[in-house]
MMTF fields as JSON, N, C-alpha, C and O atoms, coordinates in Angstrom:
{
  "mmtfVersion": "1.0.0",
  "mmtfProducer": "UNKNOWN",
  "numBonds": 459,
  "numAtoms": 460,
  "numGroups": 115,
  "numChains": 1,
  "numModels": 1,
  "chainsPerModel": [1],
  "groupsPerChain": [115],
  "chainIdList": ["A"],
  "bondAtomList": [4, 2, 8, 6, 12, 10, 16, 14, 20, 18, 24, 22, 28, 26, 32, 30, 36, 34, 40, 38, 44, 42, 48, 46, 52, 50, 56, 54, 60, 58, 64, 62, 68, 66, 72, 70, 76, 74, 80, 78, 84, 82, 88, 86, 92, 90, 96, 94, 100, 98, 104, 102, 108, 106, 112, 110, 116, 114, 120, 118, 124, 122, 128, 126, 132, 130, 136, 134, 140, 138, 144, 142, 148, 146, 152, 150, 156, 154, 160, 158, 164, 162, 168, 166, 172, 170, 176, 174, 180, 178, 184, 182, 188, 186, 192, 190, 196, 194, 200, 198, 204, 202, 208, 206, 212, 210, 216, 214, 220, 218, 224, 222, 228, 226, 232, 230, 236, 234, 240, 238, 244, 242, 248, 246, 252, 250, 256, 254, 260, 258, 264, 262, 268, 266, 272, 270, 276, 274, 280, 278, 284, 282, 288, 286, 292, 290, 296, 294, 300, 298, 304, 302, 308, 306, 312, 310, 316, 314, 320, 318, 324, 322, 328, 326, 332, 330, 336, 334, 340, 338, 344, 342, 348, 346, 352, 350, 356, 354, 360, 358, 364, 362, 368, 366, 372, 370, 376, 374, 380, 378, 384, 382, 388, 386, 392, 390, 396, 394, 400, 398, 404, 402, 408, 406, 412, 410, 416, 414, 420, 418, 424, 422, 428, 426, 432, 430, 436, 434, 440, 438, 444, 442, 448, 446, 452, 450, 456, 454],
  "bondOrderList": [1, 1, 1, 1, 1, 1, 1, 1, 1, 1, 1, 1, 1, 1, 1, 1, 1, 1, 1, 1, 1, 1, 1, 1, 1, 1, 1, 1, 1, 1, 1, 1, 1, 1, 1, 1, 1, 1, 1, 1, 1, 1, 1, 1, 1, 1, 1, 1, 1, 1, 1, 1, 1, 1, 1, 1, 1, 1, 1, 1, 1, 1, 1, 1, 1, 1, 1, 1, 1, 1, 1, 1, 1, 1, 1, 1, 1, 1, 1, 1, 1, 1, 1, 1, 1, 1, 1, 1, 1, 1, 1, 1, 1, 1, 1, 1, 1, 1, 1, 1, 1, 1, 1, 1, 1, 1, 1, 1, 1, 1, 1, 1, 1, 1],
  "groupList": [{"groupName": "UNK", "atomNameList": ["N", "CA", "C", "O"], "elementList": ["N", "C", "C", "O"], "formalChargeList": [0, 0, 0, 0], "bondAtomList": [1, 0, 2, 1, 3, 2], "bondOrderList": [1, 1, 2], "singleLetterCode": "X", "chemCompType": "L-PEPTIDE LINKING"}],
  "groupTypeList": [0, 0, 0, 0, 0, 0, 0, 0, 0, 0, 0, 0, 0, 0, 0, 0, 0, 0, 0, 0, 0, 0, 0, 0, 0, 0, 0, 0, 0, 0, 0, 0, 0, 0, 0, 0, 0, 0, 0, 0, 0, 0, 0, 0, 0, 0, 0, 0, 0, 0, 0, 0, 0, 0, 0, 0, 0, 0, 0, 0, 0, 0, 0, 0, 0, 0, 0, 0, 0, 0, 0, 0, 0, 0, 0, 0, 0, 0, 0, 0, 0, 0, 0, 0, 0, 0, 0, 0, 0, 0, 0, 0, 0, 0, 0, 0, 0, 0, 0, 0, 0, 0, 0, 0, 0, 0, 0, 0, 0, 0, 0, 0, 0, 0, 0],
  "groupIdList": [1, 2, 3, 4, 5, 6, 7, 8, 9, 10, 11, 12, 13, 14, 15, 16, 17, 18, 19, 20, 21, 22, 23, 24, 25, 26, 27, 28, 29, 30, 31, 32, 33, 34, 35, 36, 37, 38, 39, 40, 41, 42, 43, 44, 45, 46, 47, 48, 49, 50, 51, 52, 53, 54, 55, 56, 57, 58, 59, 60, 61, 62, 63, 64, 65, 66, 67, 68, 69, 70, 71, 72, 73, 74, 75, 76, 77, 78, 79, 80, 81, 82, 83, 84, 85, 86, 87, 88, 89, 90, 91, 92, 93, 94, 95, 96, 97, 98, 99, 100, 101, 102, 103, 104, 105, 106, 107, 108, 109, 110, 111, 112, 113, 114, 115],
  "secStructList": [7, 2, 2, 2, 2, 2, 2, 2, 2, 2, 2, 2, 2, 2, 2, 2, 2, 2, 2, 4, 4, 4, 1, 1, 2, 2, 2, 2, 2, 2, 6, 1, 7, 2, 2, 2, 2, 2, 2, 2, 2, 2, 2, 2, 2, 2, 2, 2, 2, 2, 2, 2, 2, 2, 2, 2, 2, 2, 2, 2, 2, 6, 6, 7, 7, 6, 6, 2, 2, 2, 2, 2, 2, 2, 2, 2, 2, 2, 2, 2, 2, 2, 2, 0, 0, 0, 0, 0, 1, 7, 7, 7, 7, 7, 6, 6, 6, 2, 2, 2, 2, 2, 2, 2, 2, 2, 2, 2, 2, 2, 6, 6, 6, 6, 7],
  "xCoordList": [64.537, 64.894, 64.269, 64.999, 63.29, 62.152, 61.471, 61.113, 61.45, 60.803, 61.822, 61.319, 63.152, 64.112, 64.051, 63.708, 64.335, 64.204, 63.299, 63.547, 61.718, 60.85, 60.922, 60.541, 61.391, 61.517, 62.422, 62.18, 63.113, 64.517, 63.758, 63.469, 63.256, 62.324, 61.01, 60.731, 60.422, 59.832, 60.112, 59.228, 61.007, 61.288, 62.272, 62.328, 63.04, 63.591, 62.223, 62.453, 60.92, 60.131, 58.936, 58.09, 59.064, 58.966, 59.567, 58.958, 61.008, 61.823, 62.06, 62.493, 61.796, 61.41, 60.322, 60.512, 59.089, 57.967, 57.799, 57.041, 58.575, 58.732, 59.713, 59.626, 60.771, 61.974, 62.241, 62.614, 61.876, 61.997, 61.963, 62.897, 60.827, 60.213, 61.425, 61.432, 62.275, 62.905, 64.236, 64.847, 65.009, 66.518, 65.827, 64.745, 67.15, 67.208, 67.255, 67.559, 66.918, 67.124, 65.766, 64.852, 65.639, 64.626, 63.639, 62.44, 64.532, 63.57, 63.31, 62.255, 63.838, 63.021, 62.06, 60.98, 62.523, 61.157, 60.101, 59.184, 59.849, 58.98, 58.123, 56.902, 58.716, 58.408, 57.548, 57.132, 57.403, 56.665, 55.496, 55.325, 54.306, 53.276, 52.734, 52.705, 52.3, 52.815, 51.273, 51.059, 50.16, 49.149, 50.062, 50.094, 50.703, 51.188, 52.336, 52.403, 52.863, 53.555, 53.027, 53.343, 52.11, 51.132, 50.768, 51.203, 49.982, 49.624, 50.641, 50.145, 51.492, 52.92, 53.4, 53.435, 53.658, 54.18, 53.002, 53.262, 51.731, 50.493, 50.781, 50.572, 51.343, 51.273, 52.703, 52.824, 53.391, 54.937, 54.383, 54.306, 54.04, 53.671, 52.946, 53.075, 51.938, 51.206, 51.79, 51.054, 53.168, 54.44, 55.134, 55.89, 54.871, 56.069, 54.676, 54.977, 53.217, 52.745, 52.087, 51.755, 51.979, 52.521, 53.672, 53.753, 54.57, 55.579, 55.888, 56.241, 55.642, 55.372, 54.446, 54.685, 53.247, 51.988, 52.499, 52.208, 53.036, 53.63, 54.873, 55.032, 55.733, 57.069, 56.778, 57.583, 55.851, 55.44, 54.601, 54.634, 53.97, 53.092, 53.832, 53.596, 54.947, 56.268, 56.728, 56.772, 57.103, 57.982, 57.136, 57.485, 55.696, 55.02, 55.487, 56.668, 54.746, 54.374, 55.826, 55.725, 56.967, 58.45, 58.719, 59.92, 57.738, 57.867, 58.626, 59.39, 58.348, 59.15, 57.9, 56.711, 58.38, 57.109, 57.089, 57.709, 56.119, 55.873, 57.331, 57.941, 57.428, 58.773, 59.951, 60.362, 60.394, 61.508, 61.322, 62.082, 59.85, 59.855, 59.958, 61.18, 59.734, 59.859, 61.185, 61.546, 62.019, 62.933, 64.124, 64.972, 63.779, 64.301, 64.332, 65.395, 62.86, 62.367, 62.726, 62.569, 63.231, 63.472, 65.376, 66.099, 65.671, 67.482, 67.484, 68.446, 66.53, 66.847, 66.61, 67.266, 65.513, 65.238, 65.827, 65.561, 66.901, 67.655, 69.347, 70.081, 69.263, 70.293, 69.793, 70.531, 68.511, 68.189, 68.535, 69.288, 67.523, 67.633, 69.054, 69.392, 70.199, 70.797, 72.016, 73.08, 71.623, 72.203, 71.281, 71.826, 69.887, 69.211, 70.028, 70.368, 70.28, 70.754, 71.833, 71.955, 72.542, 73.918, 73.855, 74.153, 73.14, 73.202, 72.036, 72.141, 71.454, 69.896, 70.162, 70.437, 69.925, 70.201, 71.38, 71.507, 72.162, 73.635, 74.037, 74.769, 73.789, 73.711, 74.999, 75.061, 75.821, 76.855, 76.485, 75.625, 77.193, 77.183, 77.945, 79.022, 77.855, 78.225, 78.262, 77.626, 79.181, 79.144, 78.24, 78.488, 77.131, 75.735, 74.599, 73.685, 75.519, 74.581, 74.705, 73.732, 76.272, 76.865, 76.386, 76.14, 76.291, 76.033, 74.461, 73.941, 73.658, 72.136, 71.955, 71.267, 72.637, 72.654, 72.917, 72.315, 74.52, 74.626, 73.522, 73.106, 73.313, 72.107, 70.371, 69.424, 70.883, 69.268, 70.019, 69.281, 71.391, 71.701, 71.699, 71.548, 71.943, 71.919, 70.053, 69.635, 69.567, 68.386, 67.94, 67.001, 68.011, 67.867, 68.844, 68.515, 69.702, 70.843, 69.928, 69.382, 69.294, 69.09, 67.425, 66.968, 66.899, 65.093, 65.68, 65.057, 66.715, 66.669, 67.61, 67.781, 68.214, 69.274, 68.188, 67.055, 68.696, 68.265, 67.191, 66.626, 66.697, 65.632, 66.371, 65.836],
  "yCoordList": [-18.427, -17.077, -16.106, -15.186, -15.952, -15.433, -14.792, -13.624, -15.496, -15.515, -14.028, -12.917, -14.226, -13.731, -12.447, -11.513, -12.208, -10.934, -10.307, -9.109, -10.737, -10.258, -9.521, -8.366, -10.279, -9.79, -8.545, -7.405, -8.838, -7.481, -6.49, -5.562, -6.364, -5.366, -4.913, -3.748, -5.847, -4.809, -4.646, -4.371, -4.755, -4.352, -2.905, -1.874, -3.147, -1.584, -0.451, 0.634, -0.804, 0.183, 0.282, 1.176, -0.78, -0.821, -0.031, 0.765, -0.15, 0.568, 2.035, 2.872, 2.38, 3.812, 4.309, 4.994, 3.567, 4.218, 4.202, 4.868, 3.403, 3.964, 4.764, 5.32, 5.011, 5.932, 7.388, 8.42, 7.11, 8.479, 9.623, 10.394, 9.666, 11.351, 11.884, 12.856, 10.78, 11.322, 11.73, 12.15, 11.775, 12.598, 13.735, 14.036, 14.401, 16.122, 16.652, 17.703, 15.691, 15.995, 16.863, 17.006, 17.629, 17.76, 19.227, 19.502, 19.686, 20.79, 20.367, 20.883, 19.525, 18.857, 17.965, 17.838, 17.331, 16.461, 17.222, 16.857, 18.467, 19.206, 19.921, 20.081, 20.172, 20.905, 20.071, 20.433, 18.536, 17.398, 17.053, 15.853, 17.76, 17.467, 15.832, 15.129, 15.334, 13.955, 13.256, 12.077, 14.128, 13.677, 13.751, 12.669, 14.648, 14.069, 12.54, 11.498, 12.92, 11.898, 10.276, 9.422, 10.42, 8.959, 8.833, 7.94, 9.734, 9.549, 9.254, 8.417, 9.616, 9.649, 7.921, 7.063, 7.843, 6.283, 5.31, 4.321, 5.613, 4.123, 4.157, 3.036, 5.219, 5.083, 4.102, 3.49, 4.315, 3.231, 2.204, 1.249, 1.896, 0.705, 0.076, -1.141, 0.521, -0.231, -0.975, -1.575, -0.944, -1.589, -2.541, -3.471, -2.271, -3.19, -4.544, -5.737, -4.062, -5.511, -6.4, -7.584, -5.22, -5.636, -6.708, -7.349, -6.935, -7.581, -9.002, -10.134, -8.545, -9.151, -10.051, -10.988, -10.103, -11.124, -12.284, -13.373, -12.353, -12.776, -13.602, -14.736, -12.915, -13.322, -14.435, -15.355, -14.626, -14.847, -16.498, -17.578, -16.174, -17.377, -18.228, -19.432, -17.509, -18.411, -19.429, -20.581, -18.855, -19.396, -20.628, -21.778, -20.105, -21.783, -22.254, -22.579, -22.335, -23.308, -24.06, -25.278, -23.64, -23.946, -24.631, -24.857, -25.172, -25.65, -25.042, -25.576, -23.477, -22.89, -22.672, -22.371, -22.838, -22.563, -21.084, -20.402, -20.764, -19.913, -18.915, -17.899, -19.96, -19.206, -19.024, -17.878, -19.938, -20.149, -18.075, -17.125, -18.219, -17.151, -16.19, -16.327, -15.334, -14.576, -14.214, -13.037, -15.256, -15.022, -14.411, -13.524, -15.251, -14.781, -13.316, -12.724, -12.58, -11.566, -10.423, -9.283, -10.796, -10.173, -10.176, -9.268, -10.707, -10.889, -9.745, -8.98, -9.495, -9.303, -7.929, -7.12, -7.264, -6.172, -5.374, -4.173, -6.082, -5.579, -4.913, -3.933, -6.229, -5.522, -4.033, -3.142, -4.182, -3.552, -1.547, -0.575, -1.995, -0.637, -0.575, 0.6, -1.425, -0.778, -0.337, -0.044, -0.338, 0.018, 1.842, 2.926, 1.565, 2.784, 3.671, 4.785, 3.464, 3.893, 4.861, 6.046, 4.116, 4.646, 5.895, 6.973, 5.336, 5.929, 6.903, 7.795, 6.998, 7.776, 8.814, 10.011, 7.621, 9.032, 9.552, 10.411, 8.735, 9.411, 9.037, 9.859, 7.713, 7.471, 6.247, 5.414, 6.366, 5.043, 4.27, 4.279, 2.984, 1.592, 1.169, 0.913, 0.882, 0.128, -1.06, -1.823, -1.79, -3.254, -3.57, -4.603, -3.0, -3.274, -4.177, -5.0, -3.254, -3.446, -5.056, -5.787, -5.409, -6.181, -7.463, -8.52, -7.195, -8.547, -8.552, -9.515, -7.791, -8.112, -8.656, -9.675, -8.092, -8.913, -10.795, -11.815, -10.304, -12.189, -13.288, -14.401, -12.49, -13.143, -13.576, -14.359, -12.424, -12.778, -13.906, -14.77, -13.818, -14.701, -16.213, -17.279, -15.845, -17.433, -18.165, -19.038, -17.477, -17.96, -18.095, -18.868, -17.606, -18.067, -18.951, -19.251, -19.541, -20.959, -21.433, -22.088, -21.561, -22.865, -22.999, -24.129, -22.104, -22.58, -23.551, -24.465, -23.144, -23.685, -25.122, -25.97, -25.164, -26.611, -27.996, -28.005, -28.93, -29.458, -29.519, -30.612, -28.514, -28.179, -28.778, -28.698],
  "zCoordList": [138.372, 137.886, 137.465, 137.093, 137.381, 136.622, 138.555, 138.706, 139.366, 140.671, 140.64, 140.476, 140.808, 141.67, 141.06, 141.784, 139.791, 139.053, 139.169, 139.31, 139.18, 139.234, 140.922, 141.113, 141.884, 143.288, 143.167, 143.566, 142.765, 142.893, 142.254, 143.01, 140.867, 140.338, 141.251, 141.532, 141.568, 142.938, 144.227, 145.038, 144.461, 145.822, 145.33, 146.0, 143.939, 143.377, 143.64, 144.172, 143.243, 142.957, 144.678, 144.705, 146.013, 146.802, 147.577, 148.292, 147.542, 148.484, 147.953, 148.746, 146.649, 146.18, 147.528, 148.533, 146.959, 147.651, 149.189, 149.894, 149.467, 150.998, 151.315, 152.41, 150.552, 151.304, 150.629, 151.187, 148.976, 148.471, 149.315, 149.535, 149.763, 150.523, 151.922, 152.677, 151.764, 153.156, 152.748, 153.731, 151.557, 150.944, 151.361, 151.865, 150.848, 151.087, 152.838, 153.402, 153.156, 154.951, 155.426, 154.614, 157.23, 157.417, 156.483, 156.438, 156.036, 155.362, 154.195, 153.826, 153.239, 152.263, 152.511, 151.934, 153.429, 153.963, 154.032, 153.297, 154.872, 155.507, 154.223, 154.223, 153.523, 152.185, 151.074, 149.974, 151.914, 150.812, 151.098, 150.887, 151.621, 151.825, 151.895, 150.885, 153.284, 153.469, 152.979, 153.262, 152.179, 151.523, 150.167, 149.582, 149.633, 148.28, 148.398, 147.747, 149.199, 149.697, 149.272, 148.444, 150.29, 150.235, 148.79, 148.063, 148.432, 147.343, 145.931, 145.177, 145.643, 145.045, 145.191, 144.309, 146.313, 146.681, 146.217, 145.532, 146.601, 146.211, 144.98, 144.517, 143.805, 143.08, 142.282, 141.221, 143.186, 142.711, 143.565, 142.792, 144.456, 145.05, 144.305, 144.437, 143.271, 142.504, 141.329, 140.546, 141.188, 140.308, 141.299, 141.021, 142.075, 143.036, 143.12, 143.129, 143.173, 143.444, 142.265, 142.3, 140.932, 139.378, 139.262, 138.215, 140.289, 140.028, 141.332, 141.004, 142.797, 143.627, 143.652, 144.414, 142.953, 142.946, 142.049, 142.543, 141.119, 140.102, 140.284, 139.833, 140.991, 141.473, 142.201, 142.056, 142.953, 144.464, 143.921, 144.512, 142.733, 141.853, 141.17, 141.069, 140.573, 140.041, 140.387, 139.957, 141.282, 143.206, 143.286, 143.02, 143.79, 144.27, 143.18, 143.058, 142.396, 140.657, 140.717, 140.571, 140.878, 140.954, 142.157, 142.305, 143.376, 144.544, 145.406, 146.211, 145.189, 146.939, 147.96, 147.852, 148.515, 150.112, 149.832, 149.016, 150.824, 150.978, 151.837, 151.507, 153.175, 154.047, 152.743, 152.559, 152.009, 150.937, 150.582, 150.77, 149.992, 149.011, 150.013, 150.077, 150.851, 151.933, 152.303, 152.278, 152.683, 153.368, 152.077, 152.174, 150.961, 149.658, 149.362, 149.178, 149.306, 149.611, 150.16, 149.725, 151.166, 152.789, 152.138, 152.548, 151.653, 151.469, 150.198, 150.27, 149.006, 148.153, 148.511, 147.855, 149.757, 149.934, 150.703, 150.755, 151.55, 151.801, 151.232, 151.361, 150.563, 149.343, 148.273, 147.85, 148.102, 147.432, 148.649, 148.594, 149.408, 150.651, 150.841, 150.692, 151.146, 151.002, 150.428, 150.975, 149.015, 147.887, 147.748, 147.538, 147.948, 147.842, 149.07, 148.672, 150.033, 151.443, 151.112, 151.423, 150.446, 149.683, 149.311, 149.826, 147.713, 146.42, 146.615, 145.774, 147.042, 147.088, 147.998, 147.912, 149.3, 150.196, 151.005, 151.878, 150.407, 151.111, 152.17, 152.722, 152.944, 154.162, 154.027, 153.122, 154.984, 155.232, 155.65, 156.531, 154.988, 155.448, 156.169, 155.633, 157.62, 158.608, 158.93, 158.203, 160.397, 159.866, 160.676, 161.298, 160.947, 161.638, 160.483, 160.42, 159.68, 158.496, 157.659, 157.476, 157.182, 157.08, 157.718, 157.137, 159.027, 160.23, 160.037, 160.601, 159.44, 159.457, 158.689, 158.745, 157.37, 155.914, 155.993, 155.658, 156.82, 157.007, 157.727, 157.404, 158.719, 159.272, 158.371, 158.45, 157.566, 156.674, 155.389, 154.917, 154.931, 154.052, 154.536, 153.939, 155.955, 156.845, 156.477, 155.715, 157.224, 157.159, 156.153, 156.345, 154.107, 153.556, 153.34, 152.192, 153.531, 153.511, 154.042, 153.154, 155.062, 156.33, 155.172, 155.002, 154.678, 154.206, 152.742, 152.201, 152.445, 150.686, 150.898, 150.022, 152.401, 152.335, 152.196, 152.678, 151.571, 151.281, 150.394, 150.354, 149.57, 148.385, 147.086, 145.98]
}
């Protein structure tokens, strides 16, 4: 459970680091100097690494394979991004998002089956 909790938190930081600067439309994006955006994003991403690295270590020590860790992280990232996209970026979800989510969840199921 610690692995999942840390991966959720790390994905919150990484999604914010990657996408916070594109909210507000073209004028808002252009008003943010790219060097400042990079510096701020790196600062946010530092926290992501401080959570993701221990998550992967804990998961590995508990018998998760690298593939299981990666696919679980991707599934979590998709959920976090979907929420971020709707709540922060104000973009709608479409059926394609749900189809992609179903495919990734199927991948999680395949990698964890028999475990």
